[in-house]
Amino acid sequence: MANTACFMIVSKNDIPIYEAEVGTVPKKEDAAHQHQFILHAALDIVQDMAWTTSAMFLKAIDRFNDLVVSVYIKVIHTRLMLLHDSRNDDGIKSFFQEVHELYIKTLLNPLYLPGSRITSSHFDTKVRALARKYL
Amino acid sequence: MEEYPEELRTPPVALTCVVGCPEVHGLITAHLHSQQPPINTIALPDFSKISVIPPKKPPRENSEHVGGILKRDWLSKHRTRIPAVVAALFSSSNVSGDPAQWLQVCTDLENLKATIRGRNIKLVVVVVSQAGHKDDMSEDRMIALRKRAEVDSKYLIVFVPDEHMELKQSLSRHGPRLCTAFADLASTYYRDEGRRVKVRLEKKSFSSMELNVRYCFKVAVYAEFRRDWPEALKLYEDAYHALREMVGTSTRMPPIQRLVEIKTIAEQLHFKMSTLLLHGGKVVEAIAWFRQHTANYRKLLGAPEVIFLHWEWLSRQYLVFAQLLETSSANGLQFPSMASVPADKPTEWEFHPAYYYQAITSYLKEKNICLELALSMSEDVGPIDGSAESVVASVYHGQFARLLEREDTYIMQSLTDDEYVRYTLVEGKRFLDSFEIIALLKRSFEAYNNLKAERAAAYCGFQMAREYFSLSEFSNAKQIFDNIASLYRREGWLLSLWELLGYLRECSRGTGSVKDFIEYSLEMAAMPETTNAVELSSKYCGPAGPATLSQRAKIHKEAFEVARGGSELTLKEQNSHLKVNSDYPLYLEIDLVSPLRVVLLSLVAFHQPTVKPGALSLLTISLRTQLPTNVEIDQLEVQFNQSECNFIIVNDQKPHIAAISNVQPGRRVETAPTLVLATNKWLRLTYEIKSDQSGKLECIYVIARIGPHFTICCRAESPASMSDLPLWKFENLLETIPTVDPGLAFSGQKAIQVEEPDPQVDLNLGSSGPALVGESFILPVTVASKGHAVYSGELKINLVDTRGGGLLSPREDEPFSADNLHVELVDISCHVPEDQSEAPSDNIQKIQPSFGLISVPSLDVGDSWSCKLKIKWNRPKPIMLYVSLGYYPQNGEPSSQKVHVHKSLQIEGKTAVTISHRYMLPFRKDPLLLSKIKSVPEPDQIPSLALNELNMLLISVKNCSEVPLRLLSMSIEMEENKGSCNVQPQHVFGEPVVHVPGEEFKKVFTIVPSVNCTKLKIGTVSLRWQRDSGVREQFHSCDTESQFMKHRLPDVNIELPPLVVSMECPPHAILGNPFIYSIKIYNHTELLQEIKFSISDSQSFVSSGPHSDTIFVLPSSAHVLSYMLVPLGSGSLQLPRVTVTSVRYAAGLQPSNTSSIIFVYPSKPHFEASDT
């Protein structure tokens, strides 16, 4: 389990549609409320790289001190972003893949409007369980 | 980077020394310096100065204590004071001079050798010769000199710098030799030195770790002197690793100072490595090294009281690396493409200095925090004792010592850790880092902006603004926060936006702006809730607090208390407050792009698209807010572009507050039972509204007043064109429609079209049925005022083809001419009343074929005016006539509306009459026309007429119109060769013939052709007619003209008939009375004609005469067959049929049935003449 991990899903028009602080409660107060800022700043790189690579999983695309941003880009340009300080690449990749599946299931829900905020508590619980499992 | 000494920052350059013969020093040093690689030179004018080269130290004892890792002056010593090569310069005159001079040369050489021997410095002997005396030198002396100097022959150089003109020549001749000698020897020297130290390393013959690092460093520097970069890099790395091992193992010094020293050396070694890597273009490796370097030392915080030193050191690492990266990228460094870098690759930002500048700031901030903590903990730091001032840098890198003055000499005394800590705290207090942080962030911010990375720049901007905020520079902070808030608003990053707005709210406290405070507070309160965000305790949040519903409600409450004037806004300045009152009213404006649309959204919809002036129309105002708790509005004002329609809605619950103070008298005031806005619920208010002014009535603003001095002016929006609220667009929100009627919610507009007032003027188009082609059709137009007076009236007339298109013939590209026009407006005639003498300039009259414009004189109520349009049809065509009257009901009021009346009428254009004709033979007379004998009649056969015989022409005229016509005359106009035929009569009707619709009017003409020709043009039937108006109306009498209608008769064939048979009998017969029935056969030919004839028996008559026979008719004579007939019956009886056949022409001549009928009276009739 990582010390800090902040997970976000960003829709294709750059709006965060899901966010969760997974992992233990951050210790250093300065960074804690800046996770959103850091992930937002990392979007610039994601934007550039999304067009230059065909890989979906981009690990460690941005660093902030000892925190690293990893991204999983979906075909429809929805991005799963994780800010973490662990080096467990395989775990992160598995985490992304499982969350991706979850997200697709959410998309299949006819009542869910694509691009809107995911408020399902089921989704939230599942994501947190996955985080505990893989990170 | 600038704080590093010069010798560290630049690569080392080989050093040589020249002694003696000062006159050529300048020449030699300049030349050496310009070499590639350059060689620095120490120039000593004479041999007594040789002592500047420091003598060799005694060799180190193994037991000797090692004071530090690197001596501070070692590098500069080797770069500026210890040469690799010494060149002894002797003038040739001295060398080959008298023994005393030679002896001096030898002595100097010996001294020099003694000095340099310990250091193993190489020697070169240069004999400076004069140009003219080159050959004077004795060979023996030269050999002796070389032996004494113990140098190889190639290092004994003769140098001839003599004449100015030969200078270059001499240099170019001797220069290469000189330089090669110097370079070779220098290289040898540094290699030897390096090897000597390296041997120690390899043998591990050093007593401590410090020496290990020191030796590695030295070998690396010697390698750098030789420009052997890979070797240098390798040894620096060795030194770095050896140093890393020292952490925690070395016990030489007090722990704090020991760590400081190690870090200082590590910094230098890393700097050297980074420089070498970056200059070698190995950016990726340099970044990897840097990352490893910072990772190695990041955790080595050191003792708690000096943690700030650690952060300072770390930030310096970033700064130096950023500067190195910047200078090397300025030299056109190519970043490798991301695709080819190995697995643990640097991120894209790590190639940009901006990334490092940004990172520094977080460490600097850490440093500040730790420094403050340390300062507060060490209370006794306050009074600066003198001991701190005397602390200076020690002889070793990274060490500090106290300088004690003892009897003319200075003694370095090492410090205890306590003393050192105190010293650093005093030093640390002297620097304020906030401005440095801002400067770095600004640099990073600009760099990211140049890279078009606005999000990364926004994060920098946020940090920068936060730094300004902590310095209480609120206006700077607010400006930056405002800039980046728009980005977060656009992309909907709620937590970040919440954070920013929290800072902005506090900034407005700092700048003393109540308006800003309220705006930011309301925006925060109306933000969507961020689900799944951690509940951080408020300690970890910014000034905004956690982004929870309760916090939003709290902010909402606070904002409204201030806005209503209930409480004061506490400012950042000491004891200062601001209160909203009559001196400081609060006015917020919300437009379509304002982020405050979530606070109050006002939609206005009229229920109808158009309304009559003065009529009532319904208007629905829908208000919605996303604020977390209810908002009660005291008073709403609705403003329109027609200010007389503005009205005010007062909250019935709060009549005492809503004492309408700022309402103009006469303003409409409505009362609503309650005006409370609940979260995300529409407040719908429907009122009637009336406008007297035609045009567009548009709702502009809905102004809400809350409390006595707080106003929100909200620009009205149409429900049909409402855009989504930006932040709430993707929230799970109960979507409700703004109006009760769903149709209105999708189509409602905030503007309504007020129509023109109803015209009270009649426009009559008098129509007298269809128009007839050819006539000038008169159409009376009457303008009759019923309720309005008419001023500046204008009548517009348009003729339009009912089937669309123009009134021209299909060939419209032909030049415009009246011939092409099917229908044209010819004239407009009107009565100008006698008593009104209008100025002629007022009488506009413009007539075009399909358009007319005429001004209508001013009419009072009840008056009328008329004009007549004269329209001419050239072809039958239906048209639409549009007549529109525009006028002002009041005179001279520019604001009054022009009123329009439109009328249209469809008019058919019809052909009045059709004329047909028919040729007939005379009664009971049959000429034999040979052309008629042809067996098959052809369809387009032209009619044949008999020459010199009386032919009949029957003209029939049919009235196709729906009105009676009056025929005036009919005639046949001959066209050519008068006398070719004789037409009788020319009819002019004395009394016009009234011709009713559908009736056929016939007239008979006789034609006697007198010319035998196959194509005779008979002429044209000309009919003069006019419309019969029955009663002679007054305006018809003068205007109705007679029209000519023409019909051309076709050509005829005239031929001479060879035989003509005519039948003669009385007009009537009486029963029982005999009468004579004779048949006359004329032979017009010069031939004897054989004629067969026969008579058929008839029951009605008894006949006497030949029954059948063959007779011969002589040329140009006639033969008569006579029969006596007695009628046996009465009535119309068929005479016995006589068949005449010409044998020559094989043609039978039989009179027609109609011509052989006779009426038989039973008895002799009595005809009485009467006087009627």
PDB file of C-alpha atoms in Angstrom, chain B residues 805-983:
ATOM      1  CA  GLY B 805     -41.633  36.422 -62.291  1.00  0.00           C
ATOM      2  CA  GLY B 806     -41.787  39.701 -64.032  1.00  0.00           C
ATOM      3  CA  LEU B 807     -44.291  41.151 -66.304  1.00  0.00           C
ATOM      4  CA  LEU B 808     -41.985  40.928 -69.206  1.00  0.00           C
ATOM      5  CA  SER B 809     -42.052  38.441 -71.989  1.00  0.00           C
ATOM      6  CA  PRO B 810     -39.973  35.314 -71.503  1.00  0.00           C
ATOM      7  CA  ARG B 811     -37.150  36.860 -73.423  1.00  0.00           C
ATOM      8  CA  GLU B 812     -36.216  39.203 -70.648  1.00  0.00           C
ATOM      9  CA  ASP B 813     -32.648  39.736 -71.634  1.00  0.00           C
ATOM     10  CA  GLU B 814     -33.837  41.753 -74.570  1.00  0.00           C
ATOM     11  CA  PRO B 815     -33.481  45.476 -74.203  1.00  0.00           C
ATOM     12  CA  PHE B 816     -36.193  46.961 -72.151  1.00  0.00           C
ATOM     13  CA  SER B 817     -38.940  48.247 -74.312  1.00  0.00           C
ATOM     14  CA  ALA B 818     -42.626  48.645 -74.106  1.00  0.00           C
ATOM     15  CA  ASP B 819     -43.151  45.952 -76.722  1.00  0.00           C
ATOM     16  CA  ASN B 820     -41.962  43.324 -74.331  1.00  0.00           C
ATOM     17  CA  LEU B 821     -44.264  44.322 -71.571  1.00  0.00           C
ATOM     18  CA  HIS B 822     -47.319  42.239 -71.176  1.00  0.00           C
ATOM     19  CA  VAL B 823     -48.813  44.555 -68.621  1.00  0.00           C
ATOM     20  CA  GLU B 824     -47.705  48.051 -67.728  1.00  0.00           C
ATOM     21  CA  LEU B 825     -48.739  50.793 -65.411  1.00  0.00           C
ATOM     22  CA  VAL B 826     -49.299  53.689 -67.699  1.00  0.00           C
ATOM     23  CA  ASP B 827     -50.448  56.519 -65.571  1.00  0.00           C
ATOM     24  CA  ILE B 828     -51.778  57.589 -62.207  1.00  0.00           C
ATOM     25  CA  SER B 829     -54.186  60.402 -62.263  1.00  0.00           C
ATOM     26  CA  CYS B 830     -55.694  61.983 -59.211  1.00  0.00           C
ATOM     27  CA  HIS B 831     -57.812  64.882 -58.206  1.00  0.00           C
ATOM     28  CA  VAL B 832     -56.093  67.553 -56.299  1.00  0.00           C
ATOM     29  CA  PRO B 833     -58.830  69.223 -54.356  1.00  0.00           C
ATOM     30  CA  GLU B 834     -59.231  72.785 -55.382  1.00  0.00           C
ATOM     31  CA  ASP B 835     -58.982  74.225 -51.933  1.00  0.00           C
ATOM     32  CA  GLN B 836     -55.756  72.445 -51.024  1.00  0.00           C
ATOM     33  CA  SER B 837     -52.837  73.890 -52.834  1.00  0.00           C
ATOM     34  CA  GLU B 838     -50.067  71.474 -52.053  1.00  0.00           C
ATOM     35  CA  ALA B 839     -46.553  72.510 -52.631  1.00  0.00           C
ATOM     36  CA  PRO B 840     -45.433  70.790 -55.770  1.00  0.00           C
ATOM     37  CA  SER B 841     -42.418  69.361 -54.013  1.00  0.00           C
ATOM     38  CA  ASP B 842     -44.699  67.334 -51.794  1.00  0.00           C
ATOM     39  CA  ASN B 843     -46.279  65.639 -54.722  1.00  0.00           C
ATOM     40  CA  ILE B 844     -44.023  62.779 -55.311  1.00  0.00           C
ATOM     41  CA  GLN B 845     -45.008  60.804 -58.302  1.00  0.00           C
ATOM     42  CA  LYS B 846     -42.937  58.089 -59.741  1.00  0.00           C
ATOM     43  CA  ILE B 847     -44.154  55.698 -62.358  1.00  0.00           C
ATOM     44  CA  GLN B 848     -42.392  52.718 -63.758  1.00  0.00           C
ATOM     45  CA  PRO B 849     -43.935  49.885 -65.772  1.00  0.00           C
ATOM     46  CA  SER B 850     -44.495  47.738 -62.724  1.00  0.00           C
ATOM     47  CA  PHE B 851     -44.160  50.196 -59.891  1.00  0.00           C
ATOM     48  CA  GLY B 852     -45.677  53.463 -58.929  1.00  0.00           C
ATOM     49  CA  LEU B 853     -45.335  55.842 -56.046  1.00  0.00           C
ATOM     50  CA  ILE B 854     -47.561  58.751 -55.361  1.00  0.00           C
ATOM     51  CA  SER B 855     -47.910  60.984 -52.376  1.00  0.00           C
ATOM     52  CA  VAL B 856     -51.252  61.321 -50.730  1.00  0.00           C
ATOM     53  CA  PRO B 857     -52.268  64.762 -49.575  1.00  0.00           C
ATOM     54  CA  SER B 858     -53.007  65.328 -45.920  1.00  0.00           C
ATOM     55  CA  LEU B 859     -56.476  64.205 -45.039  1.00  0.00           C
ATOM     56  CA  ASP B 860     -58.528  65.003 -42.015  1.00  0.00           C
ATOM     57  CA  VAL B 861     -60.685  62.454 -40.301  1.00  0.00           C
ATOM     58  CA  GLY B 862     -63.630  61.673 -42.540  1.00  0.00           C
ATOM     59  CA  ASP B 863     -62.018  62.930 -45.715  1.00  0.00           C
ATOM     60  CA  SER B 864     -61.308  60.769 -48.668  1.00  0.00           C
ATOM     61  CA  TRP B 865     -59.142  60.977 -51.689  1.00  0.00           C
ATOM     62  CA  SER B 866     -58.985  58.944 -54.772  1.00  0.00           C
ATOM     63  CA  CYS B 867     -56.835  58.396 -57.781  1.00  0.00           C
ATOM     64  CA  LYS B 868     -57.070  56.280 -60.855  1.00  0.00           C
ATOM     65  CA  LEU B 869     -54.541  53.830 -62.054  1.00  0.00           C
ATOM     66  CA  LYS B 870     -54.333  53.274 -65.736  1.00  0.00           C
ATOM     67  CA  ILE B 871     -52.994  49.868 -66.558  1.00  0.00           C
ATOM     68  CA  LYS B 872     -52.591  48.527 -69.990  1.00  0.00           C
ATOM     69  CA  TRP B 873     -52.574  44.895 -70.972  1.00  0.00           C
ATOM     70  CA  ASN B 874     -50.738  44.025 -74.133  1.00  0.00           C
ATOM     71  CA  ARG B 875     -51.264  40.319 -73.776  1.00  0.00           C
ATOM     72  CA  PRO B 876     -53.796  38.374 -71.800  1.00  0.00           C
ATOM     73  CA  LYS B 877     -52.186  37.788 -68.392  1.00  0.00           C
ATOM     74  CA  PRO B 878     -53.440  37.668 -64.822  1.00  0.00           C
ATOM     75  CA  ILE B 879     -51.598  39.990 -62.415  1.00  0.00           C
ATOM     76  CA  MET B 880     -51.639  40.870 -58.746  1.00  0.00           C
ATOM     77  CA  LEU B 881     -51.894  44.489 -57.916  1.00  0.00           C
ATOM     78  CA  TYR B 882     -50.500  45.487 -54.539  1.00  0.00           C
ATOM     79  CA  VAL B 883     -51.316  48.875 -53.181  1.00  0.00           C
ATOM     80  CA  SER B 884     -49.922  49.968 -49.847  1.00  0.00           C
ATOM     81  CA  LEU B 885     -50.526  53.184 -48.032  1.00  0.00           C
ATOM     82  CA  GLY B 886     -48.124  54.403 -45.378  1.00  0.00           C
ATOM     83  CA  TYR B 887     -48.990  57.403 -43.277  1.00  0.00           C
ATOM     84  CA  TYR B 888     -48.521  59.111 -39.936  1.00  0.00           C
ATOM     85  CA  PRO B 889     -51.650  59.500 -37.871  1.00  0.00           C
ATOM     86  CA  GLN B 890     -50.216  62.591 -36.153  1.00  0.00           C
ATOM     87  CA  ASN B 891     -48.599  65.477 -37.845  1.00  0.00           C
ATOM     88  CA  GLY B 892     -45.050  66.478 -37.021  1.00  0.00           C
ATOM     89  CA  GLU B 893     -44.345  64.000 -34.261  1.00  0.00           C
ATOM     90  CA  PRO B 894     -41.200  62.159 -35.121  1.00  0.00           C
ATOM     91  CA  SER B 895     -41.734  59.536 -32.434  1.00  0.00           C
ATOM     92  CA  SER B 896     -45.066  58.485 -33.782  1.00  0.00           C
ATOM     93  CA  GLN B 897     -45.264  55.281 -35.705  1.00  0.00           C
ATOM     94  CA  LYS B 898     -45.976  55.071 -39.356  1.00  0.00           C
ATOM     95  CA  VAL B 899     -49.058  53.059 -40.115  1.00  0.00           C
ATOM     96  CA  HIS B 900     -49.366  50.884 -43.133  1.00  0.00           C
ATOM     97  CA  VAL B 901     -52.415  49.616 -44.969  1.00  0.00           C
ATOM     98  CA  HIS B 902     -52.031  46.966 -47.584  1.00  0.00           C
ATOM     99  CA  LYS B 903     -54.498  45.867 -50.224  1.00  0.00           C
ATOM    100  CA  SER B 904     -54.104  43.560 -53.104  1.00  0.00           C
ATOM    101  CA  LEU B 905     -56.258  42.597 -56.017  1.00  0.00           C
ATOM    102  CA  GLN B 906     -55.941  39.993 -58.684  1.00  0.00           C
ATOM    103  CA  ILE B 907     -56.921  41.173 -62.134  1.00  0.00           C
ATOM    104  CA  GLU B 908     -57.336  38.952 -65.137  1.00  0.00           C
ATOM    105  CA  GLY B 909     -56.398  40.350 -68.466  1.00  0.00           C
ATOM    106  CA  LYS B 910     -58.656  38.919 -71.152  1.00  0.00           C
ATOM    107  CA  THR B 911     -59.040  39.111 -74.863  1.00  0.00           C
ATOM    108  CA  ALA B 912     -62.240  40.996 -75.634  1.00  0.00           C
ATOM    109  CA  VAL B 913     -63.395  39.577 -78.939  1.00  0.00           C
ATOM    110  CA  THR B 914     -62.436  36.883 -81.369  1.00  0.00           C
ATOM    111  CA  ILE B 915     -63.004  37.315 -85.066  1.00  0.00           C
ATOM    112  CA  SER B 916     -63.549  34.462 -87.496  1.00  0.00           C
ATOM    113  CA  HIS B 917     -64.408  34.451 -91.172  1.00  0.00           C
ATOM    114  CA  ARG B 918     -65.880  32.180 -93.791  1.00  0.00           C
ATOM    115  CA  TYR B 919     -66.105  32.412 -97.587  1.00  0.00           C
ATOM    116  CA  MET B 920     -69.352  31.447 -99.249  1.00  0.00           C
ATOM    117  CA  LEU B 921     -70.614  31.195-102.833  1.00  0.00           C
ATOM    118  CA  PRO B 922     -73.594  33.219-104.031  1.00  0.00           C
ATOM    119  CA  PHE B 923     -76.994  31.693-103.491  1.00  0.00           C
ATOM    120  CA  ARG B 924     -78.047  29.091-106.104  1.00  0.00           C
ATOM    121  CA  LYS B 925     -74.985  29.691-108.204  1.00  0.00           C
ATOM    122  CA  ASP B 926     -72.204  27.188-108.524  1.00  0.00           C
ATOM    123  CA  PRO B 927     -69.062  28.005-110.407  1.00  0.00           C
ATOM    124  CA  LEU B 928     -67.001  25.011-111.318  1.00  0.00           C
ATOM    125  CA  LEU B 929     -63.701  25.567-109.658  1.00  0.00           C
ATOM    126  CA  LEU B 930     -61.188  23.100-110.906  1.00  0.00           C
ATOM    127  CA  SER B 931     -59.023  23.221-107.810  1.00  0.00           C
ATOM    128  CA  LYS B 932     -61.925  21.904-105.807  1.00  0.00           C
ATOM    129  CA  ILE B 933     -62.265  18.780-107.908  1.00  0.00           C
ATOM    130  CA  LYS B 934     -59.149  17.346-106.401  1.00  0.00           C
ATOM    131  CA  SER B 935     -60.045  14.126-104.779  1.00  0.00           C
ATOM    132  CA  VAL B 936     -58.334  14.603-101.435  1.00  0.00           C
ATOM    133  CA  PRO B 937     -58.784  17.972 -99.813  1.00  0.00           C
ATOM    134  CA  GLU B 938     -55.608  19.224 -98.187  1.00  0.00           C
ATOM    135  CA  PRO B 939     -55.833  20.713 -94.706  1.00  0.00           C
ATOM    136  CA  ASP B 940     -53.987  23.915 -95.388  1.00  0.00           C
ATOM    137  CA  GLN B 941     -55.541  24.440 -98.670  1.00  0.00           C
ATOM    138  CA  ILE B 942     -56.223  28.064 -99.210  1.00  0.00           C
ATOM    139  CA  PRO B 943     -59.773  28.849-100.192  1.00  0.00           C
ATOM    140  CA  SER B 944     -60.492  29.415-103.828  1.00  0.00           C
ATOM    141  CA  LEU B 945     -62.742  32.131-105.163  1.00  0.00           C
ATOM    142  CA  ALA B 946     -64.235  32.427-108.604  1.00  0.00           C
ATOM    143  CA  LEU B 947     -62.997  35.244-110.765  1.00  0.00           C
ATOM    144  CA  ASN B 948     -65.445  37.959-111.592  1.00  0.00           C
ATOM    145  CA  GLU B 949     -68.124  36.276-109.605  1.00  0.00           C
ATOM    146  CA  LEU B 950     -69.838  37.603-106.547  1.00  0.00           C
ATOM    147  CA  ASN B 951     -68.251  35.811-103.540  1.00  0.00           C
ATOM    148  CA  MET B 952     -69.514  36.122-100.025  1.00  0.00           C
ATOM    149  CA  LEU B 953     -67.314  36.768 -96.955  1.00  0.00           C
ATOM    150  CA  LEU B 954     -68.921  36.158 -93.609  1.00  0.00           C
ATOM    151  CA  ILE B 955     -67.138  37.823 -90.629  1.00  0.00           C
ATOM    152  CA  SER B 956     -68.305  36.730 -87.214  1.00  0.00           C
ATOM    153  CA  VAL B 957     -67.223  38.487 -84.032  1.00  0.00           C
ATOM    154  CA  LYS B 958     -67.615  36.703 -80.728  1.00  0.00           C
ATOM    155  CA  ASN B 959     -67.564  38.496 -77.374  1.00  0.00           C
ATOM    156  CA  CYS B 960     -65.266  36.503 -75.094  1.00  0.00           C
ATOM    157  CA  SER B 961     -65.337  38.896 -72.210  1.00  0.00           C
ATOM    158  CA  GLU B 962     -67.810  39.130 -69.405  1.00  0.00           C
ATOM    159  CA  VAL B 963     -68.944  42.657 -70.125  1.00  0.00           C
ATOM    160  CA  PRO B 964     -71.070  43.952 -72.943  1.00  0.00           C
ATOM    161  CA  LEU B 965     -69.140  45.688 -75.604  1.00  0.00           C
ATOM    162  CA  ARG B 966     -70.167  48.297 -78.036  1.00  0.00           C
ATOM    163  CA  LEU B 967     -69.128  47.774 -81.632  1.00  0.00           C
ATOM    164  CA  LEU B 968     -68.580  50.986 -83.518  1.00  0.00           C
ATOM    165  CA  SER B 969     -67.475  49.951 -86.963  1.00  0.00           C
ATOM    166  CA  MET B 970     -66.204  47.082 -88.970  1.00  0.00           C
ATOM    167  CA  SER B 971     -64.376  47.315 -92.230  1.00  0.00           C
ATOM    168  CA  ILE B 972     -62.018  45.449 -94.409  1.00  0.00           C
ATOM    169  CA  GLU B 973     -58.904  47.324 -95.279  1.00  0.00           C
ATOM    170  CA  MET B 974     -57.363  46.348 -98.548  1.00  0.00           C
ATOM    171  CA  GLU B 975     -53.703  45.941 -98.453  1.00  0.00           C
ATOM    172  CA  GLU B 976     -52.315  46.175-101.963  1.00  0.00           C
ATOM    173  CA  ASN B 977     -53.121  46.500-105.643  1.00  0.00           C
ATOM    174  CA  LYS B 978     -56.377  48.238-105.273  1.00  0.00           C
ATOM    175  CA  GLY B 979     -58.789  47.077-107.904  1.00  0.00           C
ATOM    176  CA  SER B 980     -57.654  43.541-107.796  1.00  0.00           C
ATOM    177  CA  CYS B 981     -60.852  42.813-106.029  1.00  0.00           C
ATOM    178  CA  ASN B 982     -63.839  44.757-104.958  1.00  0.00           C
ATOM    179  CA  VAL B 983     -65.111  44.382-101.407  1.00  0.00           C
TER     180      VAL B 983
END
